[in-house]
Coordinates of C-alpha atoms in Angstrom, one line a residue:
X4 CA -122.3 76.6 -55.3
X5 CA -120.3 73.2 -54.7
X6 CA -121.4 72.1 -57.1
X7 CA -119.0 74.3 -59.2
X8 CA -116.1 74.0 -56.9
X9 CA -116.3 69.9 -57.1
X10 CA -118.4 68.8 -59.9
X11 CA -118.6 69.0 -63.1
X12 CA -119.9 66.1 -65.6
X13 CA -122.6 65.1 -68.6
X14 CA -126.3 66.5 -68.5
X15 CA -127.9 64.0 -66.1
X16 CA -130.7 62.2 -66.5
X17 CA -131.6 60.6 -63.2
X18 CA -131.7 62.7 -59.6
X19 CA -129.5 61.5 -56.3
X20 CA -132.6 59.3 -55.8
X21 CA -131.9 57.4 -58.5
X22 CA -128.5 56.9 -58.2
X23 CA -128.7 56.0 -54.7
X24 CA -131.4 53.6 -55.1
X25 CA -129.6 51.9 -58.1
X26 CA -126.0 52.1 -55.7
X27 CA -128.4 49.8 -52.8
X28 CA -129.6 47.8 -55.0
X29 CA -126.1 46.6 -56.9
X30 CA -124.5 46.6 -53.0
X31 CA -127.7 43.9 -52.7
X32 CA -127.3 41.8 -55.1
X33 CA -123.9 42.0 -55.3
X34 CA -123.7 40.3 -52.3
X35 CA -127.4 37.7 -52.5
X36 CA -127.8 36.9 -56.1
X37 CA -126.5 33.9 -56.8
X38 CA -123.7 31.8 -58.5
X39 CA -123.4 33.2 -61.7
X40 CA -125.8 35.7 -62.2
X41 CA -123.6 37.6 -61.1
X42 CA -122.2 38.1 -63.6
X43 CA -125.7 39.6 -64.7
X44 CA -125.6 42.3 -62.4
X45 CA -121.8 43.4 -63.4
X46 CA -122.7 43.9 -66.7
X47 CA -125.6 45.4 -65.6
X48 CA -123.7 47.4 -63.1
X49 CA -120.9 48.9 -66.4
X50 CA -123.6 49.9 -68.7
X51 CA -125.1 52.0 -66.1
X52 CA -121.8 53.4 -65.8
X53 CA -121.0 53.8 -68.6
X54 CA -124.5 55.7 -70.4
X55 CA -124.9 57.6 -66.9
X56 CA -121.8 57.6 -65.4
X57 CA -118.3 60.5 -66.3
X58 CA -115.3 58.7 -65.3
X59 CA -118.2 55.8 -63.9
X60 CA -114.8 52.9 -65.1
X61 CA -112.0 54.6 -63.8
X62 CA -110.6 52.0 -62.0
X63 CA -111.1 50.0 -64.0
X64 CA -108.0 51.6 -65.7
X65 CA -105.4 51.4 -63.1
X66 CA -103.5 48.4 -62.2
X67 CA -103.6 47.8 -57.9
X68 CA -107.7 47.3 -59.2
X69 CA -106.5 43.7 -61.5
X70 CA -104.2 43.2 -58.9
X71 CA -106.9 42.2 -55.6
X72 CA -108.9 41.2 -57.9
X73 CA -105.7 38.4 -59.7
X74 CA -105.5 38.1 -55.6
X75 CA -108.7 36.9 -54.8
X76 CA -109.0 34.5 -58.1
X77 CA -104.7 33.2 -57.4
X78 CA -105.3 32.6 -53.9
X79 CA -108.7 31.2 -52.9
X80 CA -107.8 27.1 -54.4
X81 CA -105.0 27.3 -52.2
X82 CA -107.3 27.5 -48.7
X83 CA -110.7 27.4 -49.2
X84 CA -112.4 24.1 -50.1
X85 CA -110.9 20.2 -50.2
X86 CA -107.5 19.8 -52.6
X87 CA -109.2 17.9 -55.3
X88 CA -106.9 19.0 -58.5
X89 CA -102.6 19.0 -58.1
X90 CA -101.1 21.5 -60.1
X91 CA -98.0 21.0 -61.1
X92 CA -97.3 19.4 -57.6
X93 CA -98.9 21.4 -55.7
X94 CA -102.7 20.8 -54.5
X95 CA -105.6 22.9 -55.5
X96 CA -109.0 23.1 -54.7
X97 CA -111.6 23.3 -57.2
X98 CA -114.6 24.5 -55.7
X99 CA -112.0 27.2 -53.8
X100 CA -111.4 28.4 -57.4
X101 CA -115.2 29.2 -57.9
X102 CA -115.8 30.7 -54.4
X103 CA -113.3 33.0 -55.8
X104 CA -114.4 34.3 -58.2
X105 CA -117.8 34.7 -57.5
X106 CA -115.6 36.3 -54.4
X107 CA -113.8 38.3 -57.0
X108 CA -117.4 39.7 -59.2
X109 CA -119.3 40.9 -56.4
X110 CA -116.1 42.9 -54.8
X111 CA -115.8 43.7 -58.9
X112 CA -119.4 45.2 -59.1
X113 CA -119.6 47.0 -55.3
X114 CA -116.4 49.2 -55.9
X115 CA -117.9 49.8 -59.9
X116 CA -121.2 50.3 -58.3
X117 CA -120.0 53.1 -55.8
X118 CA -117.3 54.6 -57.9
X119 CA -120.7 55.0 -60.4
X120 CA -122.3 56.9 -57.8
X121 CA -118.7 59.6 -56.0
X122 CA -118.4 60.4 -59.8
X123 CA -122.1 61.6 -60.7
X124 CA -123.2 62.4 -56.6
X125 CA -121.5 66.2 -55.5
X126 CA -121.2 67.5 -52.7
X127 CA -124.2 69.1 -52.6
X128 CA -126.3 66.5 -53.1
X129 CA -124.8 64.3 -50.8
X130 CA -124.1 67.0 -47.2
X131 CA -128.9 67.5 -48.6
X132 CA -129.6 63.7 -48.7
X133 CA -127.1 63.1 -45.2
X134 CA -129.3 66.7 -43.4
X135 CA -132.7 65.5 -44.7
X136 CA -131.5 62.2 -42.4
X137 CA -130.9 65.1 -39.8
X138 CA -126.5 64.9 -39.8
X139 CA -126.6 67.6 -41.1
X140 CA -122.3 68.1 -41.0
X141 CA -121.7 64.7 -42.1
X142 CA -123.1 65.4 -44.6
X143 CA -120.6 67.8 -46.1
X144 CA -117.4 65.1 -44.5
X145 CA -119.2 61.8 -46.2
X146 CA -119.4 64.4 -49.5
X147 CA -115.9 65.0 -49.3
X148 CA -114.4 61.9 -48.9
X149 CA -116.2 60.4 -52.0
X150 CA -115.7 62.9 -53.9
X151 CA -112.3 63.0 -53.8
X152 CA -112.2 59.2 -54.3
X153 CA -110.6 60.2 -58.2
X154 CA -107.9 62.9 -57.1
X155 CA -106.7 61.1 -54.4
X156 CA -106.8 57.4 -57.6
X157 CA -104.9 59.7 -59.2
X158 CA -101.8 61.0 -56.3
X159 CA -101.1 57.3 -55.8
X160 CA -100.8 57.2 -59.8
X161 CA -99.2 59.8 -60.2
X162 CA -96.7 59.2 -57.3
X163 CA -96.1 55.8 -58.0
X164 CA -94.8 56.3 -61.0
X165 CA -92.3 59.5 -60.0
X166 CA -91.4 57.1 -57.4
X167 CA -90.7 54.2 -60.0
X168 CA -88.6 56.4 -62.9
X169 CA -86.1 57.4 -60.5
X170 CA -85.8 54.4 -59.4
X171 CA -87.3 54.0 -56.1
X172 CA -88.3 50.6 -56.0
X173 CA -85.0 48.9 -56.3
X174 CA -83.7 49.4 -53.2
X175 CA -85.4 49.9 -49.2
X176 CA -88.5 49.1 -51.1
X177 CA -90.2 49.7 -47.7
X178 CA -88.9 52.9 -47.0
X179 CA -90.1 54.4 -50.4
X180 CA -93.6 52.4 -50.3
X181 CA -94.4 54.6 -46.1
X182 CA -92.2 57.4 -48.2
X183 CA -95.6 56.7 -51.0
X184 CA -98.3 56.4 -48.7
X185 CA -97.3 60.1 -46.4
X186 CA -97.3 61.5 -50.0
X187 CA -100.7 60.1 -50.8
X188 CA -102.0 60.9 -47.0
X189 CA -100.6 64.5 -47.2
X190 CA -101.3 65.1 -50.4
X191 CA -104.9 63.9 -49.6
X192 CA -105.1 66.8 -46.8
X193 CA -104.6 69.1 -48.9
X194 CA -106.6 68.5 -51.3
X195 CA -109.2 68.0 -48.3
X196 CA -108.6 71.4 -46.8
X197 CA -108.7 73.5 -50.1
X198 CA -111.7 72.4 -50.4
X199 CA -113.3 73.2 -47.5
X200 CA -111.8 76.7 -47.5
X201 CA -113.3 77.2 -51.0
X202 CA -117.4 76.9 -50.3
X203 CA -115.5 78.8 -46.1
X204 CA -115.4 81.3 -48.8
X205 CA -118.4 81.5 -50.5
X206 CA -119.6 82.1 -46.5
X207 CA -120.9 77.6 -46.3
X208 CA -122.0 76.7 -43.7
X209 CA -122.5 72.5 -43.1
X210 CA -124.2 73.3 -39.9
X211 CA -127.5 75.5 -41.8
X212 CA -130.0 74.8 -43.6
X213 CA -129.6 74.5 -46.8
X214 CA -131.4 73.0 -49.9
X215 CA -134.1 70.9 -49.8
X216 CA -133.8 67.5 -52.0
X217 CA -135.9 67.7 -55.1
X218 CA -138.0 64.3 -54.5
X219 CA -137.4 61.9 -57.2
X220 CA -138.2 62.9 -60.4
X221 CA -140.8 60.2 -63.1
X222 CA -137.1 58.9 -64.3
X223 CA -135.6 57.9 -60.7
X224 CA -139.5 56.1 -60.6
X225 CA -139.1 53.9 -63.8
X226 CA -136.0 53.0 -62.4
X227 CA -137.3 51.9 -59.0
X228 CA -139.4 50.4 -60.8
X229 CA -136.7 48.5 -62.9
X230 CA -134.4 48.1 -60.0
X231 CA -137.2 46.5 -58.0
X232 CA -138.2 43.5 -61.1
X233 CA -134.7 43.0 -61.2
X234 CA -134.3 42.0 -58.0
X235 CA -137.1 39.2 -57.4
X236 CA -135.4 38.3 -61.7
X237 CA -132.3 37.7 -60.4
X238 CA -133.0 36.0 -56.8
X239 CA -135.2 33.8 -57.4

């Protein structure tokens, strides 16, 4: 029922078990993969998002996303490690640069994996997953939150551009940022309330026992085996 309200996309190859396995795999490998192997993890996350998750790479089009990545790269040489390189009279750390690079790549991998999961899995599927784990009401709440992430990002971009075109950041920037934050929160709450109201209109009750989760498909099992092999290869 809720799929029609909040989720539409391409025909899925993997079920919720496959996408959940990939999310866990990406987070674990992004943390454990040594050194340059995190490039492999990031490449696999990008490839999976392109092939199986509609809108999975949407964060790459956001300037704020790249600002966070650039901040990690730019600040790490100043605060991590011994200052062993001088650039324009500034003491920098060669070790800090590499630590910042690996940290940024791990963060990008995790964020893209989470965005891919939220793009590919519907609210109803997440609710069933938590219901299966004995957390009925929490499943619906987490499902709404996951599926609202793309909407919140679009709201931030739209409001930022609207304020910028009206010269809102030329003066009183702190006041403008506060106005932007309030507008984002209000719009997010309104959208969440609309989702809940639509669900209630269709007699959806998160505490009521719903449909069972489908068992893992052959594609999910094959993906799980491939992911386990990837863990062994990338961490050995």
